[in-house]
Short mmCIF file of C-alpha atoms and ligand atoms in Angstrom, two decimals:
data_model
loop_
_atom_site.label_atom_id
_atom_site.label_comp_id
_atom_site.label_asym_id
_atom_site.label_seq_id
_atom_site.Cartn_x
_atom_site.Cartn_y
_atom_site.Cartn_z
CA MET O 21 0.00 0.00 0.00
CA LYS O 22 1.34 3.42 -0.94
CA PRO O 23 1.69 5.71 2.11
CA ASP O 24 -0.63 8.29 0.56
CA HIS O 25 -3.37 5.77 -0.24
CA LEU O 26 -6.58 5.90 1.78
CA ILE O 27 -8.45 2.60 1.65
CA ILE O 28 -12.18 2.93 1.06
CA PHE O 29 -14.15 0.15 2.72
CA ASP O 30 -17.80 0.24 1.74
CA THR O 31 -20.36 -1.26 4.10
CA THR O 32 -23.56 -0.17 2.33
CA MET O 33 -24.60 -3.80 1.90
CA ARG O 34 -23.93 -4.71 5.54
CA ASP O 35 -24.24 -1.78 7.94
CA GLY O 36 -26.28 0.22 5.44
CA GLU O 37 -28.67 -2.66 5.09
CA GLN O 38 -29.27 -2.60 8.83
CA SER O 39 -31.32 0.61 8.49
CA PRO O 40 -34.93 -0.36 9.10
CA GLY O 41 -36.52 -0.88 5.69
CA ALA O 42 -33.28 -0.98 3.73
CA SER O 43 -33.12 -4.74 3.37
CA MET O 44 -31.94 -5.88 -0.05
CA THR O 45 -32.55 -8.96 -2.12
CA ARG O 46 -29.66 -10.94 -3.56
CA GLU O 47 -30.26 -9.43 -6.97
CA GLU O 48 -30.25 -5.91 -5.50
CA LYS O 49 -27.02 -6.61 -3.67
CA LEU O 50 -25.47 -7.72 -6.93
CA ARG O 51 -26.52 -4.48 -8.61
CA ILE O 52 -24.94 -2.46 -5.81
CA ALA O 53 -21.79 -4.61 -5.73
CA ARG O 54 -21.36 -4.14 -9.49
CA ALA O 55 -21.66 -0.36 -9.07
CA LEU O 56 -19.17 -0.35 -6.17
CA GLU O 57 -16.61 -2.33 -8.12
CA ARG O 58 -17.05 -0.02 -11.10
CA MET O 59 -16.38 2.85 -8.69
CA LYS O 60 -13.15 1.09 -7.62
CA VAL O 61 -14.00 0.69 -3.97
CA ASP O 62 -11.10 -1.19 -2.30
CA VAL O 63 -13.17 -3.36 0.05
CA ILE O 64 -16.83 -4.30 -0.33
CA GLU O 65 -18.45 -5.64 2.84
CA ALA O 66 -21.07 -7.82 1.21
CA GLY O 67 -22.97 -8.94 4.30
CA PHE O 68 -23.08 -10.96 7.46
CA PRO O 69 -23.04 -14.59 6.31
CA ALA O 70 -24.15 -16.14 9.61
CA ALA O 71 -27.16 -13.85 9.88
CA SER O 72 -29.41 -15.82 7.53
CA ASN O 73 -29.24 -18.22 4.60
CA GLY O 74 -30.30 -15.36 2.39
CA ASP O 75 -27.36 -13.25 3.46
CA PHE O 76 -24.98 -16.20 3.12
CA GLU O 77 -26.16 -16.78 -0.46
CA ALA O 78 -25.97 -13.08 -1.26
CA VAL O 79 -22.34 -12.91 -0.08
CA LYS O 80 -21.54 -15.99 -2.16
CA ALA O 81 -23.14 -14.42 -5.23
CA VAL O 82 -21.13 -11.21 -4.73
CA VAL O 83 -17.95 -13.27 -4.36
CA ALA O 84 -18.67 -15.04 -7.65
CA MET O 85 -19.04 -11.74 -9.47
CA ILE O 86 -16.42 -9.40 -7.97
CA LYS O 87 -12.92 -9.59 -9.39
CA ASP O 88 -11.28 -6.28 -8.61
CA SER O 89 -12.26 -5.40 -5.02
CA THR O 90 -11.65 -7.29 -1.78
CA VAL O 91 -14.90 -8.86 -0.52
CA ALA O 92 -15.44 -8.87 3.24
CA GLY O 93 -17.92 -10.81 5.37
CA LEU O 94 -18.77 -9.75 8.92
CA CYS O 95 -18.63 -12.41 11.65
CA ARG O 96 -19.19 -12.44 15.38
CA ALA O 97 -16.15 -13.62 17.31
CA ASN O 98 -16.92 -17.32 17.44
CA ASP O 99 -15.79 -20.26 15.33
CA LYS O 100 -19.27 -21.03 14.00
CA ASP O 101 -19.80 -17.52 12.61
CA VAL O 102 -16.27 -17.31 11.29
CA GLN O 103 -16.63 -20.71 9.58
CA ARG O 104 -19.82 -19.47 7.92
CA GLY O 105 -17.90 -16.42 6.72
CA ILE O 106 -15.09 -18.57 5.37
CA ASP O 107 -17.60 -20.75 3.50
CA ALA O 108 -19.38 -17.76 2.00
CA LEU O 109 -16.10 -16.19 0.84
CA LYS O 110 -14.74 -19.39 -0.69
CA GLY O 111 -13.39 -18.74 -4.18
CA ALA O 112 -13.09 -14.97 -3.69
CA LYS O 113 -10.11 -13.45 -5.43
CA SER O 114 -9.40 -11.36 -2.36
CA PRO O 115 -11.44 -12.43 0.70
CA ARG O 116 -11.48 -10.70 4.08
CA ILE O 117 -12.96 -11.99 7.32
CA HIS O 118 -14.14 -9.15 9.55
CA VAL O 119 -14.46 -10.27 13.18
CA PHE O 120 -16.10 -8.05 15.79
CA LEU O 121 -16.54 -8.25 19.54
CA ALA O 122 -17.63 -5.53 21.96
CA THR O 123 -14.97 -4.19 24.32
CA SER O 124 -16.72 -1.40 26.27
CA ASP O 125 -17.59 -2.24 29.88
CA LEU O 126 -21.19 -1.33 29.15
CA HIS O 127 -21.50 -3.79 26.24
CA MET O 128 -19.49 -6.54 27.94
CA GLU O 129 -21.51 -6.38 31.17
CA LYS O 130 -25.01 -5.65 29.93
CA LYS O 131 -25.07 -7.21 26.46
CA LEU O 132 -22.50 -9.97 26.35
CA ARG O 133 -22.51 -10.74 30.09
CA MET O 134 -18.83 -11.52 29.83
CA THR O 135 -15.82 -10.48 31.87
CA ARG O 136 -12.86 -8.62 30.39
CA ASP O 137 -10.77 -11.80 30.51
CA GLN O 138 -13.41 -13.78 28.66
CA VAL O 139 -13.68 -11.13 25.95
CA PHE O 140 -9.89 -10.99 25.66
CA GLU O 141 -9.70 -14.79 25.17
CA GLN O 142 -12.60 -14.93 22.73
CA ALA O 143 -11.17 -12.12 20.60
CA LYS O 144 -7.80 -13.87 20.44
CA LEU O 145 -9.17 -17.32 19.69
CA SER O 146 -11.61 -16.19 17.01
CA VAL O 147 -8.94 -14.18 15.19
CA ARG O 148 -6.58 -17.19 15.44
CA PHE O 149 -9.25 -19.46 13.95
CA ALA O 150 -10.04 -16.96 11.18
CA ARG O 151 -6.36 -16.42 10.37
CA ASN O 152 -5.83 -20.16 9.96
CA HIS O 153 -8.33 -20.09 7.09
CA CYS O 154 -7.95 -16.64 5.55
CA GLY O 155 -4.95 -14.40 4.95
CA ASP O 156 -6.78 -11.11 5.43
CA ILE O 157 -8.37 -10.54 8.84
CA GLU O 158 -9.93 -7.37 10.19
CA PHE O 159 -10.82 -7.02 13.87
CA SER O 160 -13.30 -4.48 15.27
CA PRO O 161 -13.72 -3.84 19.00
CA GLU O 162 -17.39 -2.86 18.95
CA ASP O 163 -18.16 0.34 20.88
CA GLY O 164 -14.41 0.98 20.68
CA SER O 165 -14.72 4.74 21.20
CA ARG O 166 -16.32 4.13 24.63
CA SER O 167 -13.94 1.34 25.65
CA ASP O 168 -11.32 1.61 28.36
CA PRO O 169 -8.05 2.45 26.53
CA ASP O 170 -5.94 0.11 28.72
CA PHE O 171 -8.18 -2.86 28.01
CA LEU O 172 -8.41 -1.93 24.33
CA CYS O 173 -4.61 -1.85 24.06
CA ARG O 174 -4.44 -5.32 25.63
CA VAL O 175 -7.02 -6.81 23.23
CA LEU O 176 -5.70 -5.12 20.10
CA GLU O 177 -2.09 -6.08 20.76
CA ALA O 178 -3.22 -9.70 21.16
CA VAL O 179 -5.31 -9.84 17.98
CA ILE O 180 -2.51 -8.22 15.94
CA ASP O 181 -0.23 -10.94 17.30
CA GLU O 182 -2.77 -13.51 16.12
CA GLY O 183 -2.61 -12.08 12.60
CA ALA O 184 -5.28 -9.36 12.33
CA GLY O 185 -3.94 -7.16 9.52
CA THR O 186 -6.54 -4.41 9.93
CA ILE O 187 -7.68 -2.89 13.20
CA ASN O 188 -10.92 -0.99 12.87
CA ILE O 189 -12.09 1.28 15.70
CA PRO O 190 -15.86 1.69 15.62
CA ASP O 191 -17.67 4.66 17.05
CA THR O 192 -20.69 2.40 17.28
CA VAL O 193 -23.11 4.90 18.80
CA GLY O 194 -21.80 8.08 17.18
CA TYR O 195 -20.52 9.46 20.50
CA ALA O 196 -17.07 10.64 19.44
CA VAL O 197 -15.96 14.18 18.72
CA PRO O 198 -13.27 14.75 16.09
CA GLN O 199 -10.24 16.05 18.02
CA GLN O 200 -10.72 13.62 20.91
CA PHE O 201 -11.35 10.65 18.60
CA GLY O 202 -8.26 11.39 16.51
CA GLU O 203 -6.12 11.66 19.64
CA PHE O 204 -7.64 8.49 21.09
CA ILE O 205 -6.55 6.53 18.02
CA ARG O 206 -3.15 8.15 17.92
CA SER O 207 -2.60 7.17 21.54
CA LEU O 208 -3.67 3.55 20.86
CA ARG O 209 -1.24 3.35 17.96
CA GLU O 210 1.55 4.83 20.08
CA ARG O 211 0.93 2.55 23.05
CA ILE O 212 0.47 -0.78 21.25
CA PRO O 213 3.95 -2.20 20.55
CA ASN O 214 2.96 -4.08 17.36
CA SER O 215 0.55 -1.42 16.03
CA ASP O 216 2.68 -0.92 12.92
CA LYS O 217 1.85 -4.48 11.82
CA ALA O 218 -1.74 -3.49 11.08
CA VAL O 219 -3.55 -1.00 8.90
CA TRP O 220 -5.71 1.20 11.14
CA SER O 221 -9.27 1.97 10.24
CA VAL O 222 -12.36 3.71 11.62
CA HIS O 223 -16.09 3.04 11.36
CA CYS O 224 -18.16 6.00 12.53
CA HIS O 225 -21.88 6.42 13.06
CA ASN O 226 -23.59 9.73 12.54
CA ASP O 227 -25.79 10.15 15.60
CA LEU O 228 -24.40 13.63 16.29
CA GLY O 229 -23.81 14.43 12.63
CA MET O 230 -20.03 14.07 13.01
CA ALA O 231 -19.29 10.74 11.32
CA VAL O 232 -17.38 12.27 8.39
CA ALA O 233 -15.56 14.77 10.62
CA ASN O 234 -14.61 12.00 13.07
CA SER O 235 -13.35 9.77 10.26
CA LEU O 236 -11.24 12.55 8.77
CA ALA O 237 -9.85 13.51 12.20
CA ALA O 238 -8.89 9.87 12.68
CA VAL O 239 -6.98 10.11 9.40
CA MET O 240 -5.20 13.36 10.16
CA ILE O 241 -4.59 13.04 13.89
CA GLY O 242 -4.79 9.29 14.42
CA GLY O 243 -2.99 8.22 11.23
CA VAL O 244 -5.64 5.76 10.07
CA ARG O 245 -5.49 4.66 6.45
CA GLN O 246 -8.87 2.98 5.99
CA ILE O 247 -12.31 4.54 6.33
CA GLU O 248 -15.46 2.47 6.53
CA CYS O 249 -18.35 4.24 4.91
CA THR O 250 -21.59 3.86 2.99
CA ILE O 251 -23.19 5.35 -0.09
CA ASN O 252 -25.48 8.27 0.88
CA GLY O 253 -24.37 7.72 4.50
CA LEU O 254 -26.88 4.89 4.81
CA GLY O 255 -26.72 2.89 8.03
CA GLU O 256 -28.11 2.09 11.47
CA ARG O 257 -30.09 4.99 13.04
CA ALA O 258 -28.58 8.25 11.71
CA GLY O 259 -26.30 6.31 9.38
CA ASN O 260 -22.59 5.93 8.77
CA THR O 261 -19.81 8.04 7.34
CA SER O 262 -20.82 8.99 3.82
CA LEU O 263 -18.48 7.60 1.15
CA GLU O 264 -19.04 10.43 -1.29
CA GLU O 265 -18.26 13.12 1.29
CA VAL O 266 -15.06 11.46 2.48
CA VAL O 267 -13.78 10.79 -1.03
CA MET O 268 -14.52 14.28 -2.31
CA ALA O 269 -13.16 15.95 0.84
CA VAL O 270 -9.86 14.12 0.52
CA ARG O 271 -9.68 14.76 -3.22
CA THR O 272 -10.76 18.40 -3.17
CA ARG O 273 -8.49 19.21 -0.22
CA LYS O 274 -5.50 17.12 -1.26
CA ASP O 275 -3.39 20.12 -0.25
CA PHE O 276 -4.43 19.46 3.35
CA PHE O 277 -4.88 15.69 3.54
CA GLY O 278 -2.01 14.70 1.25
CA LEU O 279 -3.85 11.45 0.47
CA ASP O 280 -5.93 10.00 -2.32
CA THR O 281 -8.22 7.10 -3.04
CA ARG O 282 -8.68 4.83 -6.05
CA ILE O 283 -12.29 5.90 -6.40
CA ASP O 284 -13.62 6.79 -9.85
CA ALA O 285 -15.66 9.77 -8.67
CA THR O 286 -17.75 9.92 -11.84
CA GLN O 287 -19.51 6.79 -10.58
CA ILE O 288 -20.60 8.46 -7.33
CA VAL O 289 -23.92 9.94 -8.45
CA PRO O 290 -25.05 6.91 -10.51
CA THR O 291 -24.26 4.64 -7.54
CA SER O 292 -26.02 6.98 -5.13
CA ARG O 293 -29.13 6.76 -7.32
CA ILE O 294 -29.01 2.97 -7.46
CA VAL O 295 -28.77 2.74 -3.66
CA SER O 296 -31.52 5.28 -3.14
CA GLN O 297 -33.84 3.51 -5.58
CA ILE O 298 -33.21 0.08 -4.10
CA THR O 299 -33.61 1.10 -0.47
CA GLY O 300 -36.29 3.74 -0.93
CA PHE O 301 -34.15 6.15 1.12
CA VAL O 302 -34.47 9.42 -0.71
CA VAL O 303 -31.38 11.65 -0.73
CA GLN O 304 -32.09 15.03 0.84
CA PRO O 305 -31.78 17.82 -1.77
CA ASN O 306 -29.11 19.71 0.15
CA LYS O 307 -26.97 16.62 0.85
CA ALA O 308 -23.31 17.28 0.01
CA VAL O 309 -22.11 15.91 -3.34
CA VAL O 310 -25.16 13.77 -4.23
CA GLY O 311 -28.10 16.01 -3.26
CA ALA O 312 -30.13 17.45 -6.15
CA ASN O 313 -29.16 21.00 -5.09
CA ALA O 314 -25.49 20.28 -4.41
CA PHE O 315 -24.47 22.11 -7.58
CA ALA O 316 -27.51 24.35 -8.11
CA HIS O 317 -26.91 28.07 -7.84
CA ALA O 318 -30.14 29.88 -7.14
CA SER O 319 -29.05 33.36 -6.15
CA GLY O 320 -28.36 35.83 -8.94
CA ILE O 321 -25.00 36.82 -7.47
CA HIS O 322 -23.85 33.21 -7.41
CA GLN O 323 -25.12 32.49 -10.91
CA ASP O 324 -23.36 35.55 -12.23
CA GLY O 325 -20.14 34.56 -10.47
CA VAL O 326 -20.21 30.98 -11.74
CA LEU O 327 -20.83 32.15 -15.29
CA LYS O 328 -17.82 34.48 -15.11
CA ALA O 329 -15.51 32.02 -13.36
CA ARG O 330 -16.78 28.69 -12.06
CA GLU O 331 -14.30 28.64 -9.16
CA THR O 332 -15.98 31.68 -7.57
CA TYR O 333 -18.65 29.46 -6.03
CA GLU O 334 -17.77 25.88 -6.99
CA ILE O 335 -14.99 23.82 -5.43
CA MET O 336 -15.64 20.75 -7.61
CA THR O 337 -17.66 20.26 -10.76
CA ALA O 338 -20.93 18.40 -11.02
CA GLU O 339 -19.41 16.32 -13.83
CA ASP O 340 -16.50 15.27 -11.56
CA VAL O 341 -18.92 13.31 -9.40
CA GLY O 342 -21.07 11.97 -12.21
CA TRP O 343 -23.91 14.46 -12.57
CA THR O 344 -25.06 14.63 -16.15
CA THR O 345 -26.50 17.94 -17.27
CA ASN O 346 -30.18 17.21 -17.97
CA ARG O 347 -29.27 16.35 -21.55
CA ILE O 348 -31.90 14.97 -23.85
CA VAL O 349 -30.30 11.62 -24.51
CA LEU O 350 -32.84 9.68 -26.49
CA GLY O 351 -36.11 10.25 -28.29
CA LYS O 352 -39.03 8.46 -29.85
CA LEU O 353 -37.00 7.34 -32.87
CA SER O 354 -34.00 6.00 -30.97
CA GLY O 355 -33.38 2.32 -31.62
CA ARG O 356 -32.62 -0.59 -29.32
CA THR O 357 -28.86 -0.35 -29.92
CA ALA O 358 -28.69 3.32 -28.92
CA PHE O 359 -30.85 2.56 -25.90
CA LYS O 360 -28.64 -0.31 -24.78
CA GLN O 361 -25.50 1.76 -25.37
CA ARG O 362 -26.80 4.61 -23.23
CA LEU O 363 -27.66 2.20 -20.40
CA LYS O 364 -24.14 0.85 -20.62
CA GLU O 365 -22.68 4.37 -20.45
CA LEU O 366 -24.78 4.95 -17.33
CA GLY O 367 -23.27 1.84 -15.79
CA ILE O 368 -26.54 -0.10 -15.95
CA ASP O 369 -26.18 -3.79 -16.76
CA LEU O 370 -29.35 -5.80 -17.07
CA GLU O 371 -29.16 -9.50 -16.38
CA SER O 372 -30.73 -10.86 -19.55
CA GLU O 373 -31.83 -10.05 -23.09
CA ASP O 374 -35.38 -10.45 -21.85
CA ALA O 375 -34.79 -7.66 -19.33
CA TYR O 376 -33.37 -5.41 -22.10
CA ASN O 377 -36.43 -6.13 -24.24
CA LYS O 378 -38.79 -5.24 -21.40
CA ALA O 379 -36.84 -2.09 -20.61
CA PHE O 380 -36.81 -1.07 -24.28
CA GLN O 381 -40.57 -1.55 -24.52
CA LYS O 382 -41.02 0.64 -21.43
CA PHE O 383 -38.75 3.24 -23.01
CA LYS O 384 -40.89 3.27 -26.16
CA ASP O 385 -44.06 3.64 -24.07
CA LEU O 386 -42.46 6.51 -22.20
CA ALA O 387 -41.27 8.20 -25.40
CA ASP O 388 -44.89 8.18 -26.59
CA LYS O 389 -45.89 10.20 -23.54
CA LYS O 390 -42.81 12.35 -23.03
CA SER O 391 -40.90 13.96 -25.88
CA GLU O 392 -37.60 14.47 -24.06
CA ILE O 393 -35.99 11.50 -22.34
CA PHE O 394 -33.17 12.26 -19.92
CA ASP O 395 -30.64 9.98 -18.22
CA GLU O 396 -32.68 10.24 -15.02
CA ASP O 397 -35.70 8.87 -16.92
CA LEU O 398 -33.68 5.85 -18.03
CA GLN O 399 -32.44 5.25 -14.50
CA ALA O 400 -36.00 5.42 -13.16
CA LEU O 401 -37.21 3.12 -15.90
CA VAL O 402 -34.81 0.33 -15.02
CA SER O 403 -35.36 0.81 -11.28
CA ASP O 404 -38.86 -0.50 -11.89
CA THR O 405 -38.46 -4.04 -10.65
CA SER O 406 -40.81 -5.52 -13.23
CA VAL O 407 -38.03 -4.98 -15.80
CA ARG O 408 -35.84 -7.46 -13.96
CA GLU O 409 -38.34 -10.03 -12.78
CA SER O 410 -39.01 -12.75 -15.31
CA GLU O 411 -42.01 -14.24 -13.53
CA ASP O 412 -44.24 -11.68 -11.84
CA HIS O 413 -46.98 -13.14 -9.72
CA TRP O 414 -48.93 -9.88 -9.86
CA LYS O 415 -49.11 -7.73 -13.00
CA LEU O 416 -50.77 -4.38 -13.54
CA ILE O 417 -52.72 -4.52 -16.79
CA HIS O 418 -54.75 -1.35 -16.70
CA MET O 419 -55.98 1.27 -14.31
CA SER O 420 -57.99 4.45 -14.25
CA GLN O 421 -59.13 6.71 -11.46
CA ALA O 422 -61.38 9.67 -10.96
CA SER O 423 -61.18 12.35 -8.30
CA GLY O 424 -62.27 15.92 -7.91
CA MET O 425 -63.13 18.52 -5.29
CA GLY O 426 -66.04 17.33 -3.20
CA GLU O 427 -66.07 13.90 -4.86
CA ARG O 428 -65.05 10.62 -3.28
CA PRO O 429 -62.00 9.35 -5.26
CA HIS O 430 -62.56 6.14 -7.14
CA ALA O 431 -60.15 3.70 -8.87
CA SER O 432 -60.68 0.85 -11.35
CA VAL O 433 -57.81 -1.57 -11.58
CA VAL O 434 -57.17 -4.62 -13.75
CA ILE O 435 -54.44 -6.92 -12.45
CA THR O 436 -53.46 -10.50 -13.10
CA GLU O 437 -52.53 -12.99 -10.43
CA ALA O 438 -50.36 -15.73 -11.95
CA GLY O 439 -52.08 -15.02 -15.28
CA LYS O 440 -55.65 -14.90 -13.93
CA GLU O 441 -57.34 -11.56 -14.52
CA HIS O 442 -59.19 -9.57 -11.85
CA LYS O 443 -61.05 -6.31 -12.34
CA ILE O 444 -61.73 -4.36 -9.17
CA ASP O 445 -63.20 -1.01 -8.21
CA ALA O 446 -62.65 0.76 -4.93
CA GLU O 447 -63.08 4.13 -3.27
CA GLY O 448 -60.57 5.81 -0.99
CA ASP O 449 -59.52 9.02 0.71
CA GLY O 450 -57.49 9.97 -2.36
CA PRO O 451 -56.76 8.43 -5.79
CA VAL O 452 -53.68 6.58 -4.49
CA ASP O 453 -55.58 5.29 -1.47
CA ALA O 454 -58.42 4.10 -3.73
CA THR O 455 -55.92 2.36 -6.04
CA PHE O 456 -54.13 0.58 -3.20
CA LYS O 457 -57.48 -0.47 -1.70
CA ALA O 458 -58.53 -1.91 -5.07
CA ILE O 459 -55.32 -3.91 -5.38
CA GLU O 460 -55.57 -5.12 -1.77
CA THR O 461 -59.13 -6.29 -2.34
CA VAL O 462 -57.67 -9.03 -4.54
CA ALA O 463 -54.16 -9.42 -3.16
CA LYS O 464 -55.31 -9.64 0.47
CA SER O 465 -51.67 -9.37 1.52
CA GLY O 466 -52.53 -7.77 4.85
CA ALA O 467 -49.13 -6.09 4.66
CA GLU O 468 -48.52 -2.90 6.58
CA LEU O 469 -47.63 0.14 4.50
CA LEU O 470 -44.49 1.58 6.12
CA LEU O 471 -43.55 4.14 3.54
CA TYR O 472 -45.06 5.85 0.54
CA SER O 473 -42.90 8.43 -1.20
CA VAL O 474 -43.06 10.23 -4.53
CA ASN O 475 -40.14 11.91 -6.23
CA ALA O 476 -39.96 13.86 -9.48
CA VAL O 477 -37.26 12.23 -11.60
CA THR O 478 -36.46 15.39 -13.57
CA SER O 479 -37.63 18.97 -13.37
CA GLY O 480 -40.86 20.21 -14.93
CA THR O 481 -44.43 19.00 -14.75
CA GLU O 482 -43.94 16.46 -17.53
CA SER O 483 -41.43 14.65 -15.31
CA GLN O 484 -41.91 11.01 -14.39
CA GLY O 485 -42.83 10.43 -10.78
CA GLU O 486 -40.82 7.72 -9.06
CA VAL O 487 -42.75 6.12 -6.24
CA THR O 488 -41.39 3.93 -3.46
CA VAL O 489 -43.72 1.73 -1.44
CA ARG O 490 -42.36 -0.09 1.62
CA LEU O 491 -44.44 -2.99 2.91
CA SER O 492 -43.95 -5.10 6.01
CA LYS O 493 -45.38 -8.55 6.57
CA GLY O 494 -44.40 -11.30 8.97
CA GLY O 495 -41.07 -9.67 9.83
CA ARG O 496 -40.16 -9.12 6.19
CA ILE O 497 -39.77 -5.61 4.86
CA VAL O 498 -39.68 -5.00 1.10
CA ASN O 499 -39.46 -1.94 -1.12
CA GLY O 500 -41.26 -1.64 -4.44
CA VAL O 501 -40.41 1.07 -6.94
CA GLY O 502 -42.52 2.26 -9.87
CA ALA O 503 -42.08 5.12 -12.32
CA ASP O 504 -44.55 6.77 -14.68
CA THR O 505 -45.55 10.21 -15.90
CA ASP O 506 -48.85 9.56 -14.09
CA ILE O 507 -48.02 9.36 -10.38
CA VAL O 508 -51.09 7.29 -9.53
CA VAL O 509 -50.02 4.70 -12.12
CA ALA O 510 -46.45 4.90 -10.70
CA SER O 511 -47.95 4.26 -7.26
CA ALA O 512 -49.87 1.21 -8.49
CA LYS O 513 -46.71 -0.13 -10.15
CA ALA O 514 -44.72 0.38 -6.94
CA TYR O 515 -47.37 -1.36 -4.84
CA ILE O 516 -47.51 -4.31 -7.26
CA SER O 517 -43.71 -4.49 -7.30
CA ALA O 518 -43.63 -4.67 -3.47
CA LEU O 519 -46.32 -7.38 -3.51
CA ASN O 520 -44.25 -9.40 -5.98
CA LYS O 521 -41.26 -9.16 -3.67
CA LEU O 522 -43.32 -10.36 -0.72
CA GLU O 523 -44.53 -13.19 -2.93
CA SER O 524 -41.03 -14.17 -4.09
CA LYS O 525 -39.48 -17.12 -2.33
CA ALA O 526 -36.15 -15.33 -1.96
CA GLU O 527 -35.33 -15.36 1.72
CA LYS O 528 -35.13 -11.97 3.35
CA VAL O 529 -31.64 -10.65 3.52
CA ASN O 530 -31.39 -8.50 6.59
CA PRO O 531 -28.36 -9.08 8.77
CA GLN O 532 -28.19 -8.64 12.52
CA ARG O 533 -31.93 -8.42 12.94
CA GLY O 534 -33.27 -11.31 14.95
CA ILE O 535 -29.89 -12.90 15.69
O1 KIV I 26 -21.02 0.00 14.44
C1 KIV I 26 -20.30 -0.99 14.68
O2 KIV I 26 -19.71 -1.14 15.75
C2 KIV I 26 -20.22 -2.01 13.65
C3 KIV I 26 -19.15 -3.03 13.82
C4 KIV I 26 -19.68 -4.40 13.58
C5 KIV I 26 -17.98 -2.72 12.93
O3 KIV I 26 -20.94 -1.97 12.69
ZN1 ZN I 27 -21.76 0.08 12.44
#
């Protein structure tokens, strides 16, 4: 590793997936993994293999596909979990076992009900076991930032001796403050005699909004050379360190940090969109780097300045991070080859020719309704899960709705269930409510609606609406996405897509919940 290289460890598919409602199917994990590898992320944490069979299979599938990045699997510090990790990572070009065990008195006493000596032994033995089967071991003392430094030094020295090549200090509950956290890590590195045998890393949560600042302080003050982060800052509670912010901070302020990453920044925005579409977690407009307004200059003074000299108000360009300028990319007469080529340029790979055919048909339908098709329209079009599913249990055939001031909204929906057609009418509090009630009359899923959100894909009233519907049933949470120029139709598509996911036999993939 070059001394000025900062390792980017992405945990969108593991810690990010732990956000309530962000669970991903195997296919969705593969889409994200492909985007992360294209972005040149150094380490992709693909999941928590012992958490469920679904997660085990998802990690295996990622391993089979990824060639360029290291693939990591998270394991609790016991032989059974570690063995499951080793099995899931079998065949990986560059596998990493990531072992974690809590070291704060609070976690050891109240959660683990273990003494310091027991935790010390278990950490040592599990790393020894992992190292006997895998050459690349990372160890994380969970709740590290609130752990007693003397005990932490004892544990970390022992696991480095056992062969842990990366030591990752988690700020599990987002309690750290930058200066103190940086100094804490520096002092650990100074006090532990074999600290130079490991790469030091941090994993920060954003409960006080300081995850990025804490990570960067750990780099500058503590000398760490790996940051664990997620796309869009996804993660437990308030999320994790945001990958895009760390990468662009280090790159834009190279004069200060003196470091760089391998990341192809032009893939940041496309990857952010993929993650947001899959999880249904909308990116706030004023979010740094990937928010819709991150490069928008509204005030006249700013616009004037940027037109005269971009640097007056911009420290990086929108193109640097993969924003495309609302260019009309395709139109009604564009052929299948041009369509496929543009998807490729956007980093979108569909799994089969059948999926391309379905997507192309949707594109033609859209071009009939909307004269100008932008990149964002194409991205929304392929986010619609029906493009990727070969066998949909539920299909939307037709729908219409009527609503007006003082009238009770009414929807008529035609759907098929495994090929059998149903026509249903229903009333509701609004057109979307009436549509969902009509679908539920037949589907009888009984699922709880956790989230309904509508987003305009591009600007202007002719924009497609992209709708996310999150349903929960029997402990499973799924997201359905639908896009259309008619937002009630987009809503029906999203609801049907979520029902199809509930129907699919694919086991839920949602690590750490229920274990
Ligand atoms: O937040 C945390 O402590 C973690 C560890 C498992 C690295 O996610
Ligand atoms: Zn975490």
